CSV table of C-alpha atoms in Angstrom, one decimal:
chain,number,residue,atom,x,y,z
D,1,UNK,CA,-60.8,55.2,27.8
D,2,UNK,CA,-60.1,52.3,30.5
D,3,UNK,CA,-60.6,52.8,33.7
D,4,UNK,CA,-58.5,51.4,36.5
D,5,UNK,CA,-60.0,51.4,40.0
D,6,UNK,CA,-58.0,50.2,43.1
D,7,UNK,CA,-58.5,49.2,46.9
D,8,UNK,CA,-56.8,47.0,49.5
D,9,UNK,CA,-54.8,49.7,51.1
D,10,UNK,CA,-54.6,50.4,54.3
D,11,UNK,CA,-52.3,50.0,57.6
D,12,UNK,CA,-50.3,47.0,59.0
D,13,UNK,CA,-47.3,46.4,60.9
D,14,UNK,CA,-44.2,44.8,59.7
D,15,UNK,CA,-44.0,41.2,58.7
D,16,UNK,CA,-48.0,42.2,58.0
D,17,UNK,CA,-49.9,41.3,54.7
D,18,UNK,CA,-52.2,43.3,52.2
D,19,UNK,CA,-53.6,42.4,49.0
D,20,UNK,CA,-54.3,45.1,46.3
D,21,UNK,CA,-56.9,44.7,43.7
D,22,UNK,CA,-57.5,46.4,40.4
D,23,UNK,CA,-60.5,46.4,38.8
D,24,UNK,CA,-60.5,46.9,35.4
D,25,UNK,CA,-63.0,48.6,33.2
D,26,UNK,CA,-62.4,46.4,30.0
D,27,UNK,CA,-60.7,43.2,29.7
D,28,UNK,CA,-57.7,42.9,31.1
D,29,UNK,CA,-56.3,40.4,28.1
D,30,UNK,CA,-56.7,43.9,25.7
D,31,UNK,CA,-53.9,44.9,27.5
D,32,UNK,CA,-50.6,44.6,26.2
D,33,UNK,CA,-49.2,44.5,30.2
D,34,UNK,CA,-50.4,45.7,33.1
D,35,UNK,CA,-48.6,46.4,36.3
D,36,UNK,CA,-48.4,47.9,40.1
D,37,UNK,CA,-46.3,50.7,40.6
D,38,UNK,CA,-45.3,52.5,44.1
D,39,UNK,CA,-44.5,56.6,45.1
D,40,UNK,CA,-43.2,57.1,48.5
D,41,UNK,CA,-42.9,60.6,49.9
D,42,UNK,CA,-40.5,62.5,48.2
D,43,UNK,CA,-39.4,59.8,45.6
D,44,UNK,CA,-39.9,58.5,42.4
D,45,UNK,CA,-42.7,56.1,41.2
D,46,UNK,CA,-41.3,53.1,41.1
D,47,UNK,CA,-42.5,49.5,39.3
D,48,UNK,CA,-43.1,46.7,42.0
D,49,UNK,CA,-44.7,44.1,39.7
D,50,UNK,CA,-46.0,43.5,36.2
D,51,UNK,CA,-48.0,41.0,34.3
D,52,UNK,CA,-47.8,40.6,30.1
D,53,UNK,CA,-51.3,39.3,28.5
D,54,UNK,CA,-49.4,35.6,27.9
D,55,UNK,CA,-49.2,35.7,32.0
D,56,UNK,CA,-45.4,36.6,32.4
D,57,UNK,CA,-44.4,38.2,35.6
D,58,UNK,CA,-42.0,40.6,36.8
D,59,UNK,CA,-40.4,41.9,40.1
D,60,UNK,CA,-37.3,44.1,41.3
D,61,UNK,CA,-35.3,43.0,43.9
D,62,UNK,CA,-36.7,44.9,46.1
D,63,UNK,CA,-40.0,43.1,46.0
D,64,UNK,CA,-38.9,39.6,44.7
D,65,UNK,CA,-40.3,37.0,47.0
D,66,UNK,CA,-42.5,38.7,49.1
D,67,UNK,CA,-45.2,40.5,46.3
D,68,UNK,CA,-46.9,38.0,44.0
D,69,UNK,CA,-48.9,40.3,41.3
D,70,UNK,CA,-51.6,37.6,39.5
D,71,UNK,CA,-55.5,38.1,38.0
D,72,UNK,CA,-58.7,37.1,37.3
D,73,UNK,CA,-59.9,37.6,33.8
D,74,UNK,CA,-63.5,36.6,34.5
D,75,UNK,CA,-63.6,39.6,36.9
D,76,UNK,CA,-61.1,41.9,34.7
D,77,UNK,CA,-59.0,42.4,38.0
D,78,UNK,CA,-55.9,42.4,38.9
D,79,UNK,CA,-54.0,41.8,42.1
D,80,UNK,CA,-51.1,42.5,44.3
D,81,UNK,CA,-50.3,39.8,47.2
D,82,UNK,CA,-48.1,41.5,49.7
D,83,UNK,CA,-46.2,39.7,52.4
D,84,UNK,CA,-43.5,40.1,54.9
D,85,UNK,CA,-44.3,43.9,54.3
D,86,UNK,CA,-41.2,46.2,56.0
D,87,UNK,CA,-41.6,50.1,56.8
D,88,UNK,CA,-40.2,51.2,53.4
D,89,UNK,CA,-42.9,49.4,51.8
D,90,UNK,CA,-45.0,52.3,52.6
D,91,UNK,CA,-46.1,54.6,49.9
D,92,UNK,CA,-49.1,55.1,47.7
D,93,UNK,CA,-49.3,52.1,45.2
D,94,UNK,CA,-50.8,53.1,41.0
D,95,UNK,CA,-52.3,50.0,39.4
D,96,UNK,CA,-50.9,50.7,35.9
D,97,UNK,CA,-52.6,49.3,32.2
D,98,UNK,CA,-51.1,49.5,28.8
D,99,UNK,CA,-52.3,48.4,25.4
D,100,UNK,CA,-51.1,49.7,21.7
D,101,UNK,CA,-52.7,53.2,22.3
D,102,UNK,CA,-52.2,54.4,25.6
D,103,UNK,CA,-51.4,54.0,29.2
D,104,UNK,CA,-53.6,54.1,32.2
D,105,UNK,CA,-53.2,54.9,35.7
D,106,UNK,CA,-55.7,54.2,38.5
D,107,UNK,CA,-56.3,57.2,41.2
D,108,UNK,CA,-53.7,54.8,43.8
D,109,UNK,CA,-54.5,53.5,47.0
D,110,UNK,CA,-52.2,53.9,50.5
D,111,UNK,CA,-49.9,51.6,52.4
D,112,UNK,CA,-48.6,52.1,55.1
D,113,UNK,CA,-46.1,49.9,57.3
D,114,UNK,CA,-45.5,51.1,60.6
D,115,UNK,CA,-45.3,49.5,64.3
């Protein structure tokens, strides 16, 4: 079982930055990809950012230019750089693992954007 354990949340205003990390409980190169997903309020989880084991990354448009996802293997963590944040940024962000058996899910952390 690999557990996923997140913190960087919290409040800022637009235009504001937060970084999320994700500390894993085994290393994060066992994993086939890992990746940040978001749930606002009445919507749908949605994927912000991932990262393959060979260090690929991926964004929607949504996020593209303004979240950087990245890691540090020594500290089997990952992160989520967040800039130019904007009110519908807010929601409760899921750091997200995957490797051949399963999937994994940390408990999620808030953001919130708001003047």
């Amino acid at each position: 079982q690999v557990q996923l354990v997140e913190s960087g949340g919290g409040s800022v205003q637009p235009g504001g930055s937060l970084r999320l990390s994700c500390a894993a409980s085994t290393s994060i190169f066992s994993m086939n990809y890992m990746g940040w997903y978001r749930q606002a309020p009445g919507k749908e989880r949605e994927l912000v950012a991932t990262i393959t084991s060979g260090g690929t990354t991926g964004y929607p448009a949504s996020v593209k230019g303004r979240f950087t996802i990245s890691r540090d293997s020594a500290k089997s963590t990952v992160y989520l750089q967040m800039n130019s944040l904007k009110p519908e940024d807010t929601a409760v962000y899921y750091c997200n693992a995957n490797n051949v058996v399963a999937s994994y899910w940390g408990q999620g952390t808030q953001v919130t954007v708001s003047s």
